[in-house]
Amino acid sequence: MGLRLPRAYERNPSGKSRCEDDMKKGFTTGTAAAAAAKAAAMLLARGRKRCPAGYVEIPIPGNKRLRVRVHSARLLDQGPAPLATASVVKDAGGDPDVTDGLEIVARVKRLGSTGDIEIRGGEGVGVVTRPGLQIPVGEPAINPVPREMIREAVREVLPEAGVEVEISVPEGRRIAAKTFNQRLGIVGGISIIGTTGIVEPMSIEALKATIRCEIDVAWEEIRHSRSPLFLAPGRIGEDALKRLFGDIRVVQMSNFAGVALEYAREKGVSGIVLGGHPGKL
């Protein structure tokens, strides 16, 4: 099944979307990484110095395909281990995502005529430092679905070759400071994420997913102790709880107390401490 996102990734010279509808769809950092990887792999497969077209088409979850604009692509080395690089500019559509407009770069090296696809994280891609996430500690924060998308995209043009794919984000370290990554124990850059390949303009759902993710990390830290789970609506509540209980992990739940409490119950959390401004509680 083919899928087009009309104007979601077509930008005018000012850099703004031509589509004035704030509800337009975009694509994930995982999609950007997979598309960049395929564009670079195409150069290796065909021995060309430049990408033959301005777009690549990649498979995305749900048995769909997506056509994505390539920002840049070039063949760097045609030697025994040929190397190519390509990039895609992330378009979040109508979602207020801090990663919108980031350049996602894939550096693809052919290692042999047969072999596996190795996926690495480069500059600007965070590294996982705490348990509880989908990726093991010490690994680059490239989630399972994007990893599979990258493999599938590369295999469409290099079906058997041994390949190394390095994903980097030149501005990733700077942008990561504006995300929840530090709280989740992801350091040094952003995460390459996405479960469908498409960004729906639903920032509320994204926030709920982040709250659940923070609870996952907190639960891994307290599950074998008698420590409760600490929840707060925002910074005031978090600061108050830390003044009372010391250096603890506090999950900020915004206005989604029901979401946080229900998910904590599903995880089996037996003790919860809520802290916050009286007006919030």
PDB file of C-alpha atoms in Angstrom:
ATOM      1  CA  MET A   1       0.000   0.000   0.000  1.00  0.00           C
ATOM      2  CA  GLY A   2       1.431   3.376  -0.970  1.00  0.00           C
ATOM      3  CA  LEU A   3       1.118   6.375   1.314  1.00  0.00           C
ATOM      4  CA  ARG A   4       1.662   9.988   0.375  1.00  0.00           C
ATOM      5  CA  LEU A   5       1.714  12.867   2.804  1.00  0.00           C
ATOM      6  CA  PRO A   6       0.610  15.777   0.606  1.00  0.00           C
ATOM      7  CA  ARG A   7       2.799  18.781   1.323  1.00  0.00           C
ATOM      8  CA  ALA A   8       3.784  17.463   4.752  1.00  0.00           C
ATOM      9  CA  TYR A   9       7.424  17.524   3.739  1.00  0.00           C
ATOM     10  CA  GLU A  10       7.321  20.091   0.930  1.00  0.00           C
ATOM     11  CA  ARG A  11       8.669  23.403   2.184  1.00  0.00           C
ATOM     12  CA  ASN A  12       8.815  26.836   0.646  1.00  0.00           C
ATOM     13  CA  PRO A  13      12.061  28.886   0.540  1.00  0.00           C
ATOM     14  CA  SER A  14      11.356  30.390   3.966  1.00  0.00           C
ATOM     15  CA  GLY A  15      11.438  26.916   5.484  1.00  0.00           C
ATOM     16  CA  LYS A  16       7.775  26.980   6.493  1.00  0.00           C
ATOM     17  CA  SER A  17       5.308  24.342   5.397  1.00  0.00           C
ATOM     18  CA  ARG A  18       3.110  25.259   2.464  1.00  0.00           C
ATOM     19  CA  CYS A  19       0.233  23.516   4.139  1.00  0.00           C
ATOM     20  CA  GLU A  20      -1.510  25.916   6.484  1.00  0.00           C
ATOM     21  CA  ASP A  21      -3.468  23.166   8.177  1.00  0.00           C
ATOM     22  CA  ASP A  22      -2.021  22.586  11.643  1.00  0.00           C
ATOM     23  CA  MET A  23      -3.383  19.039  11.592  1.00  0.00           C
ATOM     24  CA  LYS A  24      -1.138  17.818   8.776  1.00  0.00           C
ATOM     25  CA  LYS A  25       0.939  14.680   9.287  1.00  0.00           C
ATOM     26  CA  GLY A  26       4.704  14.438   9.325  1.00  0.00           C
ATOM     27  CA  PHE A  27       7.239  11.653   9.685  1.00  0.00           C
ATOM     28  CA  THR A  28       9.339  10.376  12.573  1.00  0.00           C
ATOM     29  CA  THR A  29      13.074  10.537  13.193  1.00  0.00           C
ATOM     30  CA  GLY A  30      13.033   6.782  12.555  1.00  0.00           C
ATOM     31  CA  THR A  31      11.572   7.349   9.097  1.00  0.00           C
ATOM     32  CA  ALA A  32      14.129  10.074   8.391  1.00  0.00           C
ATOM     33  CA  ALA A  33      16.965   7.736   9.417  1.00  0.00           C
ATOM     34  CA  ALA A  34      15.635   4.862   7.295  1.00  0.00           C
ATOM     35  CA  ALA A  35      15.160   7.090   4.242  1.00  0.00           C
ATOM     36  CA  ALA A  36      18.654   8.551   4.594  1.00  0.00           C
ATOM     37  CA  ALA A  37      20.114   5.057   4.970  1.00  0.00           C
ATOM     38  CA  LYS A  38      18.355   3.851   1.825  1.00  0.00           C
ATOM     39  CA  ALA A  39      19.522   6.877  -0.178  1.00  0.00           C
ATOM     40  CA  ALA A  40      23.132   6.209   0.845  1.00  0.00           C
ATOM     41  CA  ALA A  41      22.753   2.485   0.142  1.00  0.00           C
ATOM     42  CA  MET A  42      21.441   3.298  -3.352  1.00  0.00           C
ATOM     43  CA  LEU A  43      24.681   5.139  -4.115  1.00  0.00           C
ATOM     44  CA  LEU A  44      26.711   2.129  -2.989  1.00  0.00           C
ATOM     45  CA  ALA A  45      24.577  -0.276  -5.008  1.00  0.00           C
ATOM     46  CA  ARG A  46      24.758   1.779  -8.205  1.00  0.00           C
ATOM     47  CA  GLY A  47      28.217   3.296  -7.841  1.00  0.00           C
ATOM     48  CA  ARG A  48      26.915   6.802  -8.421  1.00  0.00           C
ATOM     49  CA  LYS A  49      28.312   9.896  -6.773  1.00  0.00           C
ATOM     50  CA  ARG A  50      24.915  11.542  -6.337  1.00  0.00           C
ATOM     51  CA  CYS A  51      21.427  10.296  -5.543  1.00  0.00           C
ATOM     52  CA  PRO A  52      19.625   9.817  -8.895  1.00  0.00           C
ATOM     53  CA  ALA A  53      16.360  11.285  -7.582  1.00  0.00           C
ATOM     54  CA  GLY A  54      15.296  13.802  -4.973  1.00  0.00           C
ATOM     55  CA  TYR A  55      13.147  11.241  -3.163  1.00  0.00           C
ATOM     56  CA  VAL A  56      13.348   7.690  -1.874  1.00  0.00           C
ATOM     57  CA  GLU A  57      10.484   5.358  -1.088  1.00  0.00           C
ATOM     58  CA  ILE A  58      10.744   3.203   2.022  1.00  0.00           C
ATOM     59  CA  PRO A  59       8.594   0.604   3.767  1.00  0.00           C
ATOM     60  CA  ILE A  60       6.973   1.685   7.027  1.00  0.00           C
ATOM     61  CA  PRO A  61       4.972  -0.314   9.597  1.00  0.00           C
ATOM     62  CA  GLY A  62       1.491  -1.405   8.602  1.00  0.00           C
ATOM     63  CA  ASN A  63       2.542  -2.740   5.191  1.00  0.00           C
ATOM     64  CA  LYS A  64       2.703   0.806   3.821  1.00  0.00           C
ATOM     65  CA  ARG A  65       5.269   2.759   1.860  1.00  0.00           C
ATOM     66  CA  LEU A  66       6.300   6.380   2.168  1.00  0.00           C
ATOM     67  CA  ARG A  67       8.055   8.687  -0.285  1.00  0.00           C
ATOM     68  CA  VAL A  68      10.512  10.998   1.476  1.00  0.00           C
ATOM     69  CA  ARG A  69      12.588  13.887   0.148  1.00  0.00           C
ATOM     70  CA  VAL A  70      16.371  13.434   0.327  1.00  0.00           C
ATOM     71  CA  HIS A  71      18.233  16.516   1.531  1.00  0.00           C
ATOM     72  CA  SER A  72      21.728  15.454   0.446  1.00  0.00           C
ATOM     73  CA  ALA A  73      23.536  12.318  -0.736  1.00  0.00           C
ATOM     74  CA  ARG A  74      27.038  11.592  -1.975  1.00  0.00           C
ATOM     75  CA  LEU A  75      29.454   8.740  -2.478  1.00  0.00           C
ATOM     76  CA  LEU A  76      32.564   9.257  -0.346  1.00  0.00           C
ATOM     77  CA  ASP A  77      34.735   6.243  -1.164  1.00  0.00           C
ATOM     78  CA  GLN A  78      34.645   3.588  -3.884  1.00  0.00           C
ATOM     79  CA  GLY A  79      37.506   1.517  -2.454  1.00  0.00           C
ATOM     80  CA  PRO A  80      37.414  -1.977  -0.898  1.00  0.00           C
ATOM     81  CA  ALA A  81      34.939  -0.745   1.734  1.00  0.00           C
ATOM     82  CA  PRO A  82      32.811   1.766  -0.216  1.00  0.00           C
ATOM     83  CA  LEU A  83      31.191   4.496   1.839  1.00  0.00           C
ATOM     84  CA  ALA A  84      28.272   6.848   1.167  1.00  0.00           C
ATOM     85  CA  THR A  85      26.350   9.395   3.184  1.00  0.00           C
ATOM     86  CA  ALA A  86      22.875  10.881   2.854  1.00  0.00           C
ATOM     87  CA  SER A  87      20.574  13.027   4.942  1.00  0.00           C
ATOM     88  CA  VAL A  88      16.883  13.776   5.373  1.00  0.00           C
ATOM     89  CA  VAL A  89      15.352  16.779   7.121  1.00  0.00           C
ATOM     90  CA  LYS A  90      12.812  15.704   9.736  1.00  0.00           C
ATOM     91  CA  ASP A  91       9.316  17.132   9.206  1.00  0.00           C
ATOM     92  CA  ALA A  92       7.009  16.863  12.219  1.00  0.00           C
ATOM     93  CA  GLY A  93       3.985  18.104  10.279  1.00  0.00           C
ATOM     94  CA  GLY A  94       1.533  19.867  12.583  1.00  0.00           C
ATOM     95  CA  ASP A  95       3.026  18.426  15.769  1.00  0.00           C
ATOM     96  CA  PRO A  96       4.998  20.923  17.921  1.00  0.00           C
ATOM     97  CA  ASP A  97       8.106  18.722  18.017  1.00  0.00           C
ATOM     98  CA  VAL A  98      11.546  20.162  18.840  1.00  0.00           C
ATOM     99  CA  THR A  99      13.104  17.743  16.343  1.00  0.00           C
ATOM    100  CA  ASP A 100      11.224  19.369  13.458  1.00  0.00           C
ATOM    101  CA  GLY A 101      13.710  20.577  10.851  1.00  0.00           C
ATOM    102  CA  LEU A 102      16.646  18.536  12.171  1.00  0.00           C
ATOM    103  CA  GLU A 103      18.965  16.984   9.619  1.00  0.00           C
ATOM    104  CA  ILE A 104      19.225  13.216  10.158  1.00  0.00           C
ATOM    105  CA  VAL A 105      22.356  11.748   8.563  1.00  0.00           C
ATOM    106  CA  ALA A 106      23.086   8.143   7.591  1.00  0.00           C
ATOM    107  CA  ARG A 107      26.624   7.025   6.825  1.00  0.00           C
ATOM    108  CA  VAL A 108      26.560   3.628   5.129  1.00  0.00           C
ATOM    109  CA  LYS A 109      29.612   1.427   4.577  1.00  0.00           C
ATOM    110  CA  ARG A 110      29.628  -1.807   2.604  1.00  0.00           C
ATOM    111  CA  LEU A 111      31.597  -4.421   4.543  1.00  0.00           C
ATOM    112  CA  GLY A 112      31.348  -7.412   2.224  1.00  0.00           C
ATOM    113  CA  SER A 113      29.240  -9.203  -0.362  1.00  0.00           C
ATOM    114  CA  THR A 114      27.327 -11.000   2.387  1.00  0.00           C
ATOM    115  CA  GLY A 115      26.697 -10.311   6.046  1.00  0.00           C
ATOM    116  CA  ASP A 116      24.499  -8.572   8.588  1.00  0.00           C
ATOM    117  CA  ILE A 117      23.483  -4.950   8.942  1.00  0.00           C
ATOM    118  CA  GLU A 118      25.178  -3.269  11.907  1.00  0.00           C
ATOM    119  CA  ILE A 119      23.489  -0.117  13.202  1.00  0.00           C
ATOM    120  CA  ARG A 120      25.500   2.397  15.201  1.00  0.00           C
ATOM    121  CA  GLY A 121      24.877   5.790  16.715  1.00  0.00           C
ATOM    122  CA  GLY A 122      27.035   8.747  15.801  1.00  0.00           C
ATOM    123  CA  GLU A 123      27.272  12.352  16.960  1.00  0.00           C
ATOM    124  CA  GLY A 124      24.006  13.748  18.261  1.00  0.00           C
ATOM    125  CA  VAL A 125      22.340  10.383  18.886  1.00  0.00           C
ATOM    126  CA  GLY A 126      21.901   9.726  22.597  1.00  0.00           C
ATOM    127  CA  VAL A 127      23.236   6.747  24.537  1.00  0.00           C
ATOM    128  CA  VAL A 128      21.089   4.826  27.040  1.00  0.00           C
ATOM    129  CA  THR A 129      22.536   4.892  30.568  1.00  0.00           C
ATOM    130  CA  ARG A 130      19.658   3.531  32.685  1.00  0.00           C
ATOM    131  CA  PRO A 131      17.617   0.312  32.515  1.00  0.00           C
ATOM    132  CA  GLY A 132      13.895   0.295  31.840  1.00  0.00           C
ATOM    133  CA  LEU A 133      13.847   1.494  28.245  1.00  0.00           C
ATOM    134  CA  GLN A 134      13.448  -0.542  25.053  1.00  0.00           C
ATOM    135  CA  ILE A 135      17.190  -0.347  24.347  1.00  0.00           C
ATOM    136  CA  PRO A 136      19.859  -1.910  26.620  1.00  0.00           C
ATOM    137  CA  VAL A 137      22.204   0.275  28.634  1.00  0.00           C
ATOM    138  CA  GLY A 138      25.216   1.384  26.614  1.00  0.00           C
ATOM    139  CA  GLU A 139      23.465   1.188  23.255  1.00  0.00           C
ATOM    140  CA  PRO A 140      22.570   4.158  21.038  1.00  0.00           C
ATOM    141  CA  ALA A 141      19.007   5.387  21.548  1.00  0.00           C
ATOM    142  CA  ILE A 142      17.692   4.047  18.250  1.00  0.00           C
ATOM    143  CA  ASN A 143      14.464   2.268  19.117  1.00  0.00           C
ATOM    144  CA  PRO A 144      13.537  -1.228  17.849  1.00  0.00           C
ATOM    145  CA  VAL A 145      11.038  -0.145  15.181  1.00  0.00           C
ATOM    146  CA  PRO A 146      13.400   2.411  13.579  1.00  0.00           C
ATOM    147  CA  ARG A 147      16.180  -0.199  13.633  1.00  0.00           C
ATOM    148  CA  GLU A 148      13.973  -2.612  11.722  1.00  0.00           C
ATOM    149  CA  MET A 149      12.901   0.157   9.327  1.00  0.00           C
ATOM    150  CA  ILE A 150      16.554   0.954   8.602  1.00  0.00           C
ATOM    151  CA  ARG A 151      17.327  -2.711   7.937  1.00  0.00           C
ATOM    152  CA  GLU A 152      14.334  -3.160   5.635  1.00  0.00           C
ATOM    153  CA  ALA A 153      15.100   0.025   3.702  1.00  0.00           C
ATOM    154  CA  VAL A 154      18.758  -0.908   3.161  1.00  0.00           C
ATOM    155  CA  ARG A 155      17.902  -4.502   2.220  1.00  0.00           C
ATOM    156  CA  GLU A 156      15.724  -3.248  -0.622  1.00  0.00           C
ATOM    157  CA  VAL A 157      18.881  -2.136  -2.450  1.00  0.00           C
ATOM    158  CA  LEU A 158      21.606  -4.243  -0.800  1.00  0.00           C
ATOM    159  CA  PRO A 159      19.760  -7.525  -0.173  1.00  0.00           C
ATOM    160  CA  GLU A 160      22.706  -9.628   1.020  1.00  0.00           C
ATOM    161  CA  ALA A 161      25.699  -7.368   1.631  1.00  0.00           C
ATOM    162  CA  GLY A 162      27.298  -6.834   4.997  1.00  0.00           C
ATOM    163  CA  VAL A 163      26.603  -3.206   5.858  1.00  0.00           C
ATOM    164  CA  GLU A 164      27.411  -0.769   8.645  1.00  0.00           C
ATOM    165  CA  VAL A 165      24.909   2.061   9.123  1.00  0.00           C
ATOM    166  CA  GLU A 166      25.799   4.972  11.384  1.00  0.00           C
ATOM    167  CA  ILE A 167      23.033   7.451  12.214  1.00  0.00           C
ATOM    168  CA  SER A 168      24.007  10.926  13.381  1.00  0.00           C
ATOM    169  CA  VAL A 169      22.236  14.209  14.062  1.00  0.00           C
ATOM    170  CA  PRO A 170      24.534  17.254  13.797  1.00  0.00           C
ATOM    171  CA  GLU A 171      22.311  19.378  16.069  1.00  0.00           C
ATOM    172  CA  GLY A 172      21.166  16.474  18.217  1.00  0.00           C
ATOM    173  CA  ARG A 173      23.191  17.252  21.324  1.00  0.00           C
ATOM    174  CA  ARG A 174      21.868  20.813  21.459  1.00  0.00           C
ATOM    175  CA  ILE A 175      18.245  19.859  20.810  1.00  0.00           C
ATOM    176  CA  ALA A 176      18.374  17.028  23.364  1.00  0.00           C
ATOM    177  CA  ALA A 177      18.559  19.638  26.121  1.00  0.00           C
ATOM    178  CA  LYS A 178      14.971  20.583  25.213  1.00  0.00           C
ATOM    179  CA  THR A 179      13.665  17.013  25.509  1.00  0.00           C
ATOM    180  CA  PHE A 180      12.962  14.527  28.310  1.00  0.00           C
ATOM    181  CA  ASN A 181      16.036  12.472  27.388  1.00  0.00           C
ATOM    182  CA  GLN A 182      18.182  13.546  30.329  1.00  0.00           C
ATOM    183  CA  ARG A 183      15.421  12.554  32.748  1.00  0.00           C
ATOM    184  CA  LEU A 184      15.195   9.160  31.058  1.00  0.00           C
ATOM    185  CA  GLY A 185      18.932   8.564  31.288  1.00  0.00           C
ATOM    186  CA  ILE A 186      19.660   9.162  27.606  1.00  0.00           C
ATOM    187  CA  VAL A 187      22.748  11.334  27.248  1.00  0.00           C
ATOM    188  CA  GLY A 188      24.597  13.003  24.413  1.00  0.00           C
ATOM    189  CA  GLY A 189      21.792  13.512  21.929  1.00  0.00           C
ATOM    190  CA  ILE A 190      18.260  12.800  20.798  1.00  0.00           C
ATOM    191  CA  SER A 191      16.507   9.467  20.358  1.00  0.00           C
ATOM    192  CA  ILE A 192      15.630   7.958  16.989  1.00  0.00           C
ATOM    193  CA  ILE A 193      12.055   6.895  17.586  1.00  0.00           C
ATOM    194  CA  GLY A 194       8.660   6.150  16.082  1.00  0.00           C
ATOM    195  CA  THR A 195       6.375   3.118  16.005  1.00  0.00           C
ATOM    196  CA  THR A 196       4.383   3.855  12.846  1.00  0.00           C
ATOM    197  CA  GLY A 197       6.799   5.978  10.832  1.00  0.00           C
ATOM    198  CA  ILE A 198       4.232   8.773  10.758  1.00  0.00           C
ATOM    199  CA  VAL A 199       3.870  11.725  13.137  1.00  0.00           C
ATOM    200  CA  GLU A 200       0.249  12.382  13.948  1.00  0.00           C
ATOM    201  CA  PRO A 201      -0.464  15.947  15.145  1.00  0.00           C
ATOM    202  CA  MET A 202      -1.337  14.783  18.652  1.00  0.00           C
ATOM    203  CA  SER A 203       1.169  16.231  21.079  1.00  0.00           C
ATOM    204  CA  ILE A 204      -1.086  15.239  23.994  1.00  0.00           C
ATOM    205  CA  GLU A 205      -0.665  11.575  23.110  1.00  0.00           C
ATOM    206  CA  ALA A 206       3.086  12.092  22.830  1.00  0.00           C
ATOM    207  CA  LEU A 207       3.140  13.597  26.324  1.00  0.00           C
ATOM    208  CA  LYS A 208       1.173  10.663  27.733  1.00  0.00           C
ATOM    209  CA  ALA A 209       3.634   8.252  26.142  1.00  0.00           C
ATOM    210  CA  THR A 210       6.535  10.155  27.714  1.00  0.00           C
ATOM    211  CA  ILE A 211       4.915   9.941  31.162  1.00  0.00           C
ATOM    212  CA  ARG A 212       4.567   6.173  30.795  1.00  0.00           C
ATOM    213  CA  CYS A 213       8.180   5.941  29.673  1.00  0.00           C
ATOM    214  CA  GLU A 214       9.368   7.884  32.734  1.00  0.00           C
ATOM    215  CA  ILE A 215       7.355   5.576  34.979  1.00  0.00           C
ATOM    216  CA  ASP A 216       9.053   2.588  33.309  1.00  0.00           C
ATOM    217  CA  VAL A 217      12.475   3.991  34.200  1.00  0.00           C
ATOM    218  CA  ALA A 218      11.434   4.904  37.751  1.00  0.00           C
ATOM    219  CA  TRP A 219       9.904   1.455  38.284  1.00  0.00           C
ATOM    220  CA  GLU A 220      13.154  -0.276  37.317  1.00  0.00           C
ATOM    221  CA  GLU A 221      14.907   1.728  40.021  1.00  0.00           C
ATOM    222  CA  ILE A 222      12.416   1.034  42.840  1.00  0.00           C
ATOM    223  CA  ARG A 223      10.856  -2.345  42.055  1.00  0.00           C
ATOM    224  CA  HIS A 224      13.218  -4.264  44.357  1.00  0.00           C
ATOM    225  CA  SER A 225      13.038  -1.758  47.200  1.00  0.00           C
ATOM    226  CA  ARG A 226      10.357  -0.311  49.435  1.00  0.00           C
ATOM    227  CA  SER A 227      10.636   3.108  47.870  1.00  0.00           C
ATOM    228  CA  PRO A 228       7.386   4.595  46.541  1.00  0.00           C
ATOM    229  CA  LEU A 229       6.849   6.100  43.125  1.00  0.00           C
ATOM    230  CA  PHE A 230       6.958   9.902  43.338  1.00  0.00           C
ATOM    231  CA  LEU A 231       4.597  11.834  41.065  1.00  0.00           C
ATOM    232  CA  ALA A 232       4.162  15.576  40.610  1.00  0.00           C
ATOM    233  CA  PRO A 233       2.205  17.757  38.175  1.00  0.00           C
ATOM    234  CA  GLY A 234       5.229  19.929  37.424  1.00  0.00           C
ATOM    235  CA  ARG A 235       8.421  21.585  38.603  1.00  0.00           C
ATOM    236  CA  ILE A 236       6.970  23.077  41.808  1.00  0.00           C
ATOM    237  CA  GLY A 237       5.823  19.666  42.987  1.00  0.00           C
ATOM    238  CA  GLU A 238       9.089  18.011  41.992  1.00  0.00           C
ATOM    239  CA  ASP A 239      11.143  20.594  43.887  1.00  0.00           C
ATOM    240  CA  ALA A 240       8.933  20.220  46.971  1.00  0.00           C
ATOM    241  CA  LEU A 241       9.252  16.432  46.977  1.00  0.00           C
ATOM    242  CA  LYS A 242      13.026  16.638  46.640  1.00  0.00           C
ATOM    243  CA  ARG A 243      13.239  19.065  49.547  1.00  0.00           C
ATOM    244  CA  LEU A 244      11.286  16.589  51.673  1.00  0.00           C
ATOM    245  CA  PHE A 245      12.760  13.278  50.504  1.00  0.00           C
ATOM    246  CA  GLY A 246      16.196  14.149  49.141  1.00  0.00           C
ATOM    247  CA  ASP A 247      17.718  13.057  45.841  1.00  0.00           C
ATOM    248  CA  ILE A 248      14.817  11.060  44.408  1.00  0.00           C
ATOM    249  CA  ARG A 249      13.412  10.475  40.938  1.00  0.00           C
ATOM    250  CA  VAL A 250      10.147  12.335  40.391  1.00  0.00           C
ATOM    251  CA  VAL A 251       7.906  11.701  37.392  1.00  0.00           C
ATOM    252  CA  GLN A 252       6.221  14.862  36.150  1.00  0.00           C
ATOM    253  CA  MET A 253       2.704  13.911  35.058  1.00  0.00           C
ATOM    254  CA  SER A 254       1.419  17.360  34.000  1.00  0.00           C
ATOM    255  CA  ASN A 255      -2.398  17.289  34.098  1.00  0.00           C
ATOM    256  CA  PHE A 256      -2.544  13.563  33.383  1.00  0.00           C
ATOM    257  CA  ALA A 257      -2.780  12.187  36.905  1.00  0.00           C
ATOM    258  CA  GLY A 258      -5.252   9.543  35.762  1.00  0.00           C
ATOM    259  CA  VAL A 259      -2.890   8.326  33.050  1.00  0.00           C
ATOM    260  CA  ALA A 260       0.035   8.147  35.478  1.00  0.00           C
ATOM    261  CA  LEU A 261      -1.908   6.419  38.265  1.00  0.00           C
ATOM    262  CA  GLU A 262      -3.524   3.881  35.955  1.00  0.00           C
ATOM    263  CA  TYR A 263      -0.198   2.993  34.353  1.00  0.00           C
ATOM    264  CA  ALA A 264       1.477   2.724  37.763  1.00  0.00           C
ATOM    265  CA  ARG A 265      -1.264   0.305  38.809  1.00  0.00           C
ATOM    266  CA  GLU A 266      -0.676  -1.772  35.666  1.00  0.00           C
ATOM    267  CA  LYS A 267       3.049  -1.919  36.472  1.00  0.00           C
ATOM    268  CA  GLY A 268       2.295  -3.224  39.959  1.00  0.00           C
ATOM    269  CA  VAL A 269       3.434  -0.152  41.893  1.00  0.00           C
ATOM    270  CA  SER A 270       2.199  -0.488  45.485  1.00  0.00           C
ATOM    271  CA  GLY A 271       3.232   2.870  46.941  1.00  0.00           C
ATOM    272  CA  ILE A 272       2.806   6.329  45.432  1.00  0.00           C
ATOM    273  CA  VAL A 273       3.579   9.779  46.817  1.00  0.00           C
ATOM    274  CA  LEU A 274       1.955  12.769  45.115  1.00  0.00           C
ATOM    275  CA  GLY A 275       3.381  16.233  45.585  1.00  0.00           C
ATOM    276  CA  GLY A 276       2.449  19.559  44.091  1.00  0.00           C
ATOM    277  CA  HIS A 277       0.901  22.978  44.404  1.00  0.00           C
ATOM    278  CA  PRO A 278      -2.544  22.811  46.106  1.00  0.00           C
ATOM    279  CA  GLY A 279      -4.112  24.310  43.008  1.00  0.00           C
ATOM    280  CA  LYS A 280      -2.858  21.378  40.961  1.00  0.00           C
ATOM    281  CA  LEU A 281      -3.911  18.673  43.395  1.00  0.00           C
TER     282      LEU A 281
END
